[in-house]
Each structure stands twice: as C-alpha cells, then as structure tokens.
Tab-separated table of C-alpha atoms in Angstrom:
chain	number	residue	atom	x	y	z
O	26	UNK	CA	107.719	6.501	10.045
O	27	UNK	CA	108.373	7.919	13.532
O	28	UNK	CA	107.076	7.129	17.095
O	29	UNK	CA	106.724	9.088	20.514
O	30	UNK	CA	107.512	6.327	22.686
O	31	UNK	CA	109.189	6.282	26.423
O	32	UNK	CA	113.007	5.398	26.325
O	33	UNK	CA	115.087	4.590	29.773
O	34	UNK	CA	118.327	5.752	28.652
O	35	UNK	CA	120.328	4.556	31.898
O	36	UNK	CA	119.031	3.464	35.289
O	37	UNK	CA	116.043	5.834	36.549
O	38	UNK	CA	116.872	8.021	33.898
O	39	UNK	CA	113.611	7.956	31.537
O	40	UNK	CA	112.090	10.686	28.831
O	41	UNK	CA	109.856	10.386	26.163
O	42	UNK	CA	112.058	10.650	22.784
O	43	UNK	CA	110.806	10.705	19.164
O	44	UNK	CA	111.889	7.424	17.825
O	45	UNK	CA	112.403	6.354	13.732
O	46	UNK	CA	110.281	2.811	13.394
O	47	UNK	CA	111.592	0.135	10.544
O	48	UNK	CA	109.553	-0.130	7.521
O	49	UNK	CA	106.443	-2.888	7.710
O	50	UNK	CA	107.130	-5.637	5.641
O	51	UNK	CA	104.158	-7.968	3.643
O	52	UNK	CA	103.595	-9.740	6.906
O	53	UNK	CA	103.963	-6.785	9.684
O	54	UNK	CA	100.784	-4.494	10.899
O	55	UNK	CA	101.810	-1.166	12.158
O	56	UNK	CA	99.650	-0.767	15.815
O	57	UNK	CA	98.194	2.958	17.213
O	58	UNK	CA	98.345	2.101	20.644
O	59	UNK	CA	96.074	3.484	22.894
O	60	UNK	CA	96.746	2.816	26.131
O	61	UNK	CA	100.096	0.836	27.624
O	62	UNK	CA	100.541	-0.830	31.301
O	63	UNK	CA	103.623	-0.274	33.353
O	64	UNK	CA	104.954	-3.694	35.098
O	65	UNK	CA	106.056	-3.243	38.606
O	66	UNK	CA	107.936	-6.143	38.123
O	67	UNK	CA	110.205	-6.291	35.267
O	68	UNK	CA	110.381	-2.928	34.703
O	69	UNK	CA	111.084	-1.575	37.938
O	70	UNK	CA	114.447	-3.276	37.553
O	71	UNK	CA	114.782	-2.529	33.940
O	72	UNK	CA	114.438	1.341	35.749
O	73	UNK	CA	116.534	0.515	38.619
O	74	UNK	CA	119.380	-0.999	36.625
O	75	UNK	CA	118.987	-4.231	38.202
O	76	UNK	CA	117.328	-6.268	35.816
O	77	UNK	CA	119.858	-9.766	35.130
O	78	UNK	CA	121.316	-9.677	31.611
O	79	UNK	CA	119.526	-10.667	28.695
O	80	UNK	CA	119.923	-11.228	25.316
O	81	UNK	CA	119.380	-7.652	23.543
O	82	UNK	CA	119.431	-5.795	27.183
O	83	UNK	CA	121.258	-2.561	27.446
O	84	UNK	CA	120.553	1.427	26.956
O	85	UNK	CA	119.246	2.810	25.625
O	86	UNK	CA	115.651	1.156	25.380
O	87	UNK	CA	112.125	1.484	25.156
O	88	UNK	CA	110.266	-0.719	28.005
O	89	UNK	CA	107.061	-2.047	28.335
O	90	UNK	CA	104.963	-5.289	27.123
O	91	UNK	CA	101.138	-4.926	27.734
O	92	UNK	CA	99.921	-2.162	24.882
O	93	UNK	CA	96.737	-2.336	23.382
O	94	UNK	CA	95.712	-0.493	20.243
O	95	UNK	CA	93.846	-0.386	16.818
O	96	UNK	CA	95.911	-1.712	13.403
O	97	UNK	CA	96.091	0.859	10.688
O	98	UNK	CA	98.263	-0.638	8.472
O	99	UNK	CA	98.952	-3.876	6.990
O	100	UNK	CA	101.188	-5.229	4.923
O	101	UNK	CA	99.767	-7.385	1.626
O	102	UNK	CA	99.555	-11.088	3.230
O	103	UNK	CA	97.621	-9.585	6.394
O	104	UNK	CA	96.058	-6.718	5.021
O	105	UNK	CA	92.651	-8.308	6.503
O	106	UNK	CA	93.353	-7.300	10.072
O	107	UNK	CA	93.263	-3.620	9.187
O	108	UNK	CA	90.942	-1.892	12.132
O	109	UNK	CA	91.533	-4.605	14.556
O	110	UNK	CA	91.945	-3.940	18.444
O	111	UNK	CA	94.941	-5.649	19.588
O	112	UNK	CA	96.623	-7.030	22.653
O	113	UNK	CA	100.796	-6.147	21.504
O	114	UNK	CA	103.369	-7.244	24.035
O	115	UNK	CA	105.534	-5.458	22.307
O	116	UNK	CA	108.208	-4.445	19.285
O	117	UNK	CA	111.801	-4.321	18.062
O	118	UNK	CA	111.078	-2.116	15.020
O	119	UNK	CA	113.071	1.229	16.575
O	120	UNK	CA	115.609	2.915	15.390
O	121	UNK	CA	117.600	4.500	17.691
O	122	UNK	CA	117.042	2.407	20.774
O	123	UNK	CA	116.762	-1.304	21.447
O	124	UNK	CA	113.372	-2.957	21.900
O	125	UNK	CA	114.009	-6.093	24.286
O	126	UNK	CA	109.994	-5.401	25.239
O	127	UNK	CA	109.502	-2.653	23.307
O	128	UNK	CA	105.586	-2.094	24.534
O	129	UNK	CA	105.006	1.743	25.648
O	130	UNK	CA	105.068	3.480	22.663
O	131	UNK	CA	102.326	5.633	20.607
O	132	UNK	CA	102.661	3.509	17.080
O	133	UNK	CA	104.284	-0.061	16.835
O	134	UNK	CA	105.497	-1.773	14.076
O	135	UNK	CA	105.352	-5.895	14.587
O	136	UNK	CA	104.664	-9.273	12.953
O	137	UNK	CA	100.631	-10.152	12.704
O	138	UNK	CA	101.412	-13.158	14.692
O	139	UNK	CA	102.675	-11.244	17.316
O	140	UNK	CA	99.282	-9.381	17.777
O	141	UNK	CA	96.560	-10.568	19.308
O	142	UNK	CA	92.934	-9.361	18.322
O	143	UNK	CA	90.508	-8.566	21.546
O	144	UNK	CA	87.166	-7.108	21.552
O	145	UNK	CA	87.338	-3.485	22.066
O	146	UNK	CA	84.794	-3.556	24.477
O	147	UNK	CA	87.608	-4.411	26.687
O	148	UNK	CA	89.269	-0.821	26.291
O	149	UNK	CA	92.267	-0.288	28.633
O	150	UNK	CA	91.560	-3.754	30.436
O	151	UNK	CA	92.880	-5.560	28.023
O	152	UNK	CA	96.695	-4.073	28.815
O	153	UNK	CA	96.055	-6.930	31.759
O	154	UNK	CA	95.787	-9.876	29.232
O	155	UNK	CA	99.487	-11.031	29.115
O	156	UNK	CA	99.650	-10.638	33.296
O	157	UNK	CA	96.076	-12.524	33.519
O	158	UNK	CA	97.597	-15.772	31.249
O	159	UNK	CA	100.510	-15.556	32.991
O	160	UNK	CA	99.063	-15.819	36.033
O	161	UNK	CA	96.844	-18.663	34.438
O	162	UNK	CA	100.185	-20.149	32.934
O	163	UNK	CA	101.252	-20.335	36.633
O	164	UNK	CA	98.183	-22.109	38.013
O	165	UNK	CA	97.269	-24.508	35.588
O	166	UNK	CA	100.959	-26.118	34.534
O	167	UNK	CA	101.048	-27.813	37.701
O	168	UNK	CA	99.198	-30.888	39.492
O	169	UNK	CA	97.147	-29.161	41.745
O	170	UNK	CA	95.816	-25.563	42.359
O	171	UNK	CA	97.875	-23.433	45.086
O	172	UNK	CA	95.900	-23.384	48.446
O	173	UNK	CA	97.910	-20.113	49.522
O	174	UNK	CA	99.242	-16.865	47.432
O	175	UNK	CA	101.712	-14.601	48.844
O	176	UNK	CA	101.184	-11.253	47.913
O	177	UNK	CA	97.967	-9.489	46.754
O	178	UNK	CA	99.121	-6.692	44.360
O	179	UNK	CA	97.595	-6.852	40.959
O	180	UNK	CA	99.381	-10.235	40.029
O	181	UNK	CA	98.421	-11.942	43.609
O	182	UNK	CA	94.697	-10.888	42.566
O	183	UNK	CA	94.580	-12.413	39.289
O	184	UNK	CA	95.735	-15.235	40.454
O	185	UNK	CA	93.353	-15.601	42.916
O	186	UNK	CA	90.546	-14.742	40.788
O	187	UNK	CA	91.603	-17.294	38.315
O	188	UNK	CA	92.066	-19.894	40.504
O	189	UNK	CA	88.257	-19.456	41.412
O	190	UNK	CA	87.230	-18.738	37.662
O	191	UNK	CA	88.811	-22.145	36.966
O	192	UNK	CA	86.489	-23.833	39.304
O	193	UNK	CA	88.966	-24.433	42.294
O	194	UNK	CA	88.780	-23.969	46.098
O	195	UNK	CA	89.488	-20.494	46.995
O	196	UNK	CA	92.836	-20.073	48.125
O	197	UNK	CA	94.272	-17.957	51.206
O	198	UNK	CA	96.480	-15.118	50.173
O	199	UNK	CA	98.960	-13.310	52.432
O	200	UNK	CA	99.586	-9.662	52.148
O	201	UNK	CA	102.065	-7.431	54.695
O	202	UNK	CA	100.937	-4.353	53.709
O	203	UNK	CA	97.991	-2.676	55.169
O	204	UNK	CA	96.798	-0.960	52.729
O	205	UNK	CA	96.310	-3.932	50.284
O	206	UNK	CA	94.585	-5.978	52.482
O	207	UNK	CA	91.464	-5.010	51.056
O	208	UNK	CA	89.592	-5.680	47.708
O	209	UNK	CA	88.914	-9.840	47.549
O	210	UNK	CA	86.629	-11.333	45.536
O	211	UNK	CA	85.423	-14.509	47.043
O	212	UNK	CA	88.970	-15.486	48.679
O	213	UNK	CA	90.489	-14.716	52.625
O	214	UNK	CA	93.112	-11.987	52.512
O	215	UNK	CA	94.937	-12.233	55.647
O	216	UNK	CA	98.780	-10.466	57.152
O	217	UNK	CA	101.150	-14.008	57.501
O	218	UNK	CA	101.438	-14.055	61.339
O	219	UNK	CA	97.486	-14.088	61.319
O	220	UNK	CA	98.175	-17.536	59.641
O	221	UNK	CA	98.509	-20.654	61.834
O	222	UNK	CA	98.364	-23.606	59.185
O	223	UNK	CA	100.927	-25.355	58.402
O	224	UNK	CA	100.004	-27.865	55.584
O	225	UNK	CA	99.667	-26.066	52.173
O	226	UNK	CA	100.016	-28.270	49.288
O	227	UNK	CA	100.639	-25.954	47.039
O	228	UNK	CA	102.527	-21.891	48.021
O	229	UNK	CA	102.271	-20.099	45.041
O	230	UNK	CA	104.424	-16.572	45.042
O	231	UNK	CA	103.649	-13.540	43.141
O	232	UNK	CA	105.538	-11.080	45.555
O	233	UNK	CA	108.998	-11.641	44.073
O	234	UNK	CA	110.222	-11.733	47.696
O	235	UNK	CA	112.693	-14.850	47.424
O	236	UNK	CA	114.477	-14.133	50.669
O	237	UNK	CA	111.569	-15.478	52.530
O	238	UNK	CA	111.616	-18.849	51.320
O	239	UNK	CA	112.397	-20.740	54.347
O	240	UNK	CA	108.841	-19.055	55.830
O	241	UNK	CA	107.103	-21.046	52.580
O	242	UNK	CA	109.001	-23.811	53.505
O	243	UNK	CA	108.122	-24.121	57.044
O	244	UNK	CA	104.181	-23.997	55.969
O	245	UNK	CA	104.352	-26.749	53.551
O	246	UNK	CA	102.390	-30.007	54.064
O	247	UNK	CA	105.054	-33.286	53.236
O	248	UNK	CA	105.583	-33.236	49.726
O	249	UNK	CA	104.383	-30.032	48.622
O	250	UNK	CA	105.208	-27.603	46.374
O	251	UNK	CA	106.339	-24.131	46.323
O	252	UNK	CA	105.577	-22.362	42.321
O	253	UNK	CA	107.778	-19.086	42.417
O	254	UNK	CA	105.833	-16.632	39.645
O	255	UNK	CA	107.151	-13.283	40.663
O	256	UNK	CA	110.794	-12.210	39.135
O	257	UNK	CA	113.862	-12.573	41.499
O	258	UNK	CA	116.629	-10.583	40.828
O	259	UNK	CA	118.603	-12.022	43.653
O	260	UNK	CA	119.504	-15.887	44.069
O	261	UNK	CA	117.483	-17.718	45.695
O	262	UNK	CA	118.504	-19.997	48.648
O	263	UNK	CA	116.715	-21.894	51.790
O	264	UNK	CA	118.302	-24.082	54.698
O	265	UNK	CA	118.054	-27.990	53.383
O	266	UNK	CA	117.200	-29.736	56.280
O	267	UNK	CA	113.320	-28.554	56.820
O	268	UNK	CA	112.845	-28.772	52.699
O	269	UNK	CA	114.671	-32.100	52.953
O	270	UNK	CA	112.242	-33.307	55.906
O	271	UNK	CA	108.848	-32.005	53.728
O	272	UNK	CA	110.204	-33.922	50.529
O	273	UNK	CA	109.501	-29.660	49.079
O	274	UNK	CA	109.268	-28.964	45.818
O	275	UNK	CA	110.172	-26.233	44.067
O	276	UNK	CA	108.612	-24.926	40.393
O	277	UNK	CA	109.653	-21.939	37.975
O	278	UNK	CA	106.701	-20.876	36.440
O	279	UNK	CA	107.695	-18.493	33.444
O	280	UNK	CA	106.283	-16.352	30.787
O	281	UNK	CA	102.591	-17.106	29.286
O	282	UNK	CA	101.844	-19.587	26.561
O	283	UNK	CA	99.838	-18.969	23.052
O	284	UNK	CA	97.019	-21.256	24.893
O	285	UNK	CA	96.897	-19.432	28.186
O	286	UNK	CA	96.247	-16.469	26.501
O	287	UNK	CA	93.503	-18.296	24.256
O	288	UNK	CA	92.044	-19.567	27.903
O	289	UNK	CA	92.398	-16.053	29.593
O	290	UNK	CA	90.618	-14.564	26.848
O	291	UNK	CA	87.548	-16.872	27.055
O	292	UNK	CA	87.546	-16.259	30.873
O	293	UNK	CA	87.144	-12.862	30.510
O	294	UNK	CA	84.800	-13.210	27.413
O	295	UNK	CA	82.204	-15.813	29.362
O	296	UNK	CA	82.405	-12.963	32.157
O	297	UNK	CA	84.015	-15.532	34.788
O	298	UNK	CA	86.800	-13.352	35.293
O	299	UNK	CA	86.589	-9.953	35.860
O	300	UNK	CA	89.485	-7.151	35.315
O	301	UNK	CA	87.589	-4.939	37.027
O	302	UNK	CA	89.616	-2.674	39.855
O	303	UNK	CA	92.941	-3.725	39.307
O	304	UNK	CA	93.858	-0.703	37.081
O	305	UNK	CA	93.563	2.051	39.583
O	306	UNK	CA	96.158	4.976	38.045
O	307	UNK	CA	96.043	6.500	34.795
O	308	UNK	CA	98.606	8.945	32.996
O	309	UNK	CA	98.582	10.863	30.054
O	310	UNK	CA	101.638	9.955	28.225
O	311	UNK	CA	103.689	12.984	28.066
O	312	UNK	CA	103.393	12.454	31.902
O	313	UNK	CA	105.391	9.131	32.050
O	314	UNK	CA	108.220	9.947	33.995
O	315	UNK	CA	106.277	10.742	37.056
O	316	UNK	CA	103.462	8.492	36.448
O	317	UNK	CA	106.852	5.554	36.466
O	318	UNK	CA	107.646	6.905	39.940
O	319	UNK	CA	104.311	6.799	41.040
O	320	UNK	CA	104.281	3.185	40.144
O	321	UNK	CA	106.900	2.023	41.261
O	322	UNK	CA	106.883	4.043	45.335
O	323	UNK	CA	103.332	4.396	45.518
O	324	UNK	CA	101.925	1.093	47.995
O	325	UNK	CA	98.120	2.208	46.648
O	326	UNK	CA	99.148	2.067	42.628
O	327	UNK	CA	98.174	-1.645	41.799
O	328	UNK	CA	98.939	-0.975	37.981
O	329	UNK	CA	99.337	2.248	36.536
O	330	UNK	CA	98.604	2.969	32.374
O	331	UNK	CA	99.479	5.499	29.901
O	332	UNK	CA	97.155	6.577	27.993
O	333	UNK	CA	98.754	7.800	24.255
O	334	UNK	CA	95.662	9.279	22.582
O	335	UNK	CA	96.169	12.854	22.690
O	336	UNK	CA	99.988	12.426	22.847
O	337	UNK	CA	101.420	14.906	20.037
C-alpha cells in the first residue's frame, strides 16, 4: 500500500512524497482522509526547526494531527467500522519517514482505538475536534473558569466559545492584532492596554507568547491562577516578587483526554458549540507547500485545511 502524504524533510523544507504504508493488522482500519488541518502551533516549529526534542522527532517526517476521513478497510476484529467517518490524529504506519503526528496524508493506516467515529454531517469541521477538547481539556481541569483569554486566533475562540457552551460567565479575551479583533460570539474582544482590571482569577493563554508573563502576572487578583495552553518553545520565566505578593499560580494544561473529546463531541452534537468560521482557508493538497506558508505568515488565516480528494 502507498500514500501521497506531505513530508518536511528539514526545516521549511516541505514536498509532497509518495510514501509505502505498513500492512493493517486484525485490529488496524486503513483511513481515506479527506480533508487535514494545519496547526499553527506545533507545526510551525516542527517547519521552523524549532520544535524541543521528542521521542521519535527528526527528518524526515510527515506532520499533522487533525485528519478526518472515511474507513475502507478493516482488519478481522474491527471489520464493523468499515464506512465510518473518522476524527484520526494521526499515524506511524510509513515507510520511509517517521510519523511522530503523522496526520496530513491521503490514506492512513492506524489502530481502531485510535479513530474516532463523527457524524459526517460535520465534513471538514470536524479536523477542529482534537483543538476544540483541548481547549475544553484546558478549561475544565481546573477550579474555576478563566475570566480572561489572551489571544483570539482559532484556539483563543474555542476557548471562549466553550467556556460559554459550558454554562460560564463570558470571559474577556485580549488580542494585539487588528485584524483579529473581530468575530466574537457572545464574549468582549478587546487590545490589552484597552484593559484596566486588575483582578482576574483565572488568565488563561492560548497565544504561546511566554515572554509576557510578568503582564499576566501583574493582572492577577491574590491567589490566582495563570493556565498556559499554547506551546512555548522558549523557557519560561517571570520576576518573583509580584507572583510572590499575588500568592500566583501557575498550570500546564496539556494534550486532550479520551473524555474531553467525548464532551466536545456532545457540545457540538446538542448544537451548543458551533465550529462555524474558524476554518477560513482551504487548499487542494498538491498545493501544500504554499498553502503551509500561507498559514503560518498570513495574520487573516485562522486555520488553513487540505483538502485530499482529488489528490492523484
């Protein structure tokens, strides 16, 4: 079995390469994917070179976790799932490069458990699911909602919108830029300096900007909390004595559980949150390279897909 899939073979050096896939075992499904997102997080420093080591990192290898696509094969013990739509973050099955995500590919070849069945209704939308839970994961592991987001790209906006879809007050959210002021659904958007309060219980990051930490610090209320959910690729640091004198916290939140994705799913389902408007570019696939530029440089691209259907 072979693949078309999009390989980074060193630092902003990408191409889309025909790939060998490992054979599907009793318990594997083998996914046509249909449309894959491009993460402006991760994967811009997979594509600048400056993602932190991980186990299995290294070039060259196929990025990408948010596919979506239809099973056409099965092996024996899950041969039921044939014709699902699934939600796959991703695969290792290559051969030929390494698969630490392993997402933007045409065909897949991964574990049933790995895949998660969606209603196709949801069409390219549901590339958002693992960013929506994790955004989710973020909210609800803590003791209280966050009062104030920084950043409203498409992570900053599902977070928002989740924070009201779980029945809490809407929070404030900061943006810098301009031209991403816009778009709220039920929540203040508003540029920091335009900010005066000073007593947030909970500061809830989804900008990745960790340099700016002593600004979060300086509007916490005594004893609250500052949830970092964006991915820092630089330490982070912040002067003691104001975090000391606020009793600050500080929380990682990581990577989505099996039960935020189970709660994001029945958001979405019961229609209390909406993906609408947060996928604004589209690319075929044998476009990728630019379409990875355009993602990455371009302040109006909240999340960018590529669609593999007609990819030969």
């Amino acid at each position: 079995m072979q693949t078309r899939a999009v390989v980074l073979e060193a630092p902003e050096k990408l191409s889309l390469q025909t790939l060998g896939l490992i054979g599907a075992g009793p318990d594997d499904v083998v996914v046509d994917v249909h449309w894959s997102g491009i993460s402006t997080g991760t994967e811009r420093l997979l594509w600048s070179g400056r993602m932190p080591p991980f186990p299995g990192m290294g070039y060259p290898l196929v990025p990408g976790y948010e596919s979506v696509g239809q099973i056409v094969a099965a092996g024996e013990h899950v041969a039921h799932r044939l014709g699902e739509t699934v939600f796959i973050p991703g695969s290792t099955g290559f051969i030929g490069a390494r698969g630490l995500f392993g997402g933007t590919a045409q065909r897949l070849v991964a574990p049933s458990a790995r895949t998660i069945k969606i209603q196709e209704s949801m069409a390219s939308h549901g590339v958002l699911i693992a960013l929506a839970a994790t955004a989710r994961h973020a909210i609800v592991d803590g003791a209280n909602p966050p009062e104030l987001i920084i950043g409203h790209g498409v992570l900053g906006r599902l977070l928002a919108r989740i924070v009201l879809a779980e029945g809490y007050p809407a929070p404030v959210v900061w943006e810098t830029n301009p031209d991403r002021l816009g778009g709220a659904m039920g929540y203040v958007v508003c540029d920091p300096s335009e900010d005066d309060r000073r007593d947030y219980s909970v500061i809830l990051d989804a900008s990745g900007a960790g340099s700016l930490m002593d600004s979060w610090i300086g509007r916490l209320a005594r004893g609250g909390e500052i949830v970092l959910a964006g991915f820092y690729d630089q330490p982070i640091s912040f002067a003691f004595p104001p975090a000391f004198m606020r009793e600050a916290r500080i929380r990682i939140a990581a990577e989505w559980s099996p039960a935020d994705l189970a709660a994001t799913l029945e958001l979405v389902g019961d229609g209390r949150l909406s993906l609408d408007g947060l996928i604004t570019h589209q690319a075929e696939a044998g476009a990728a390279a630019g379409a990875y530029r355009t993602a990455f440089s371009d302040a109006d691209c909240l999340k960018m897909i590529l669609d593999w259907r007609g990819c030969a």
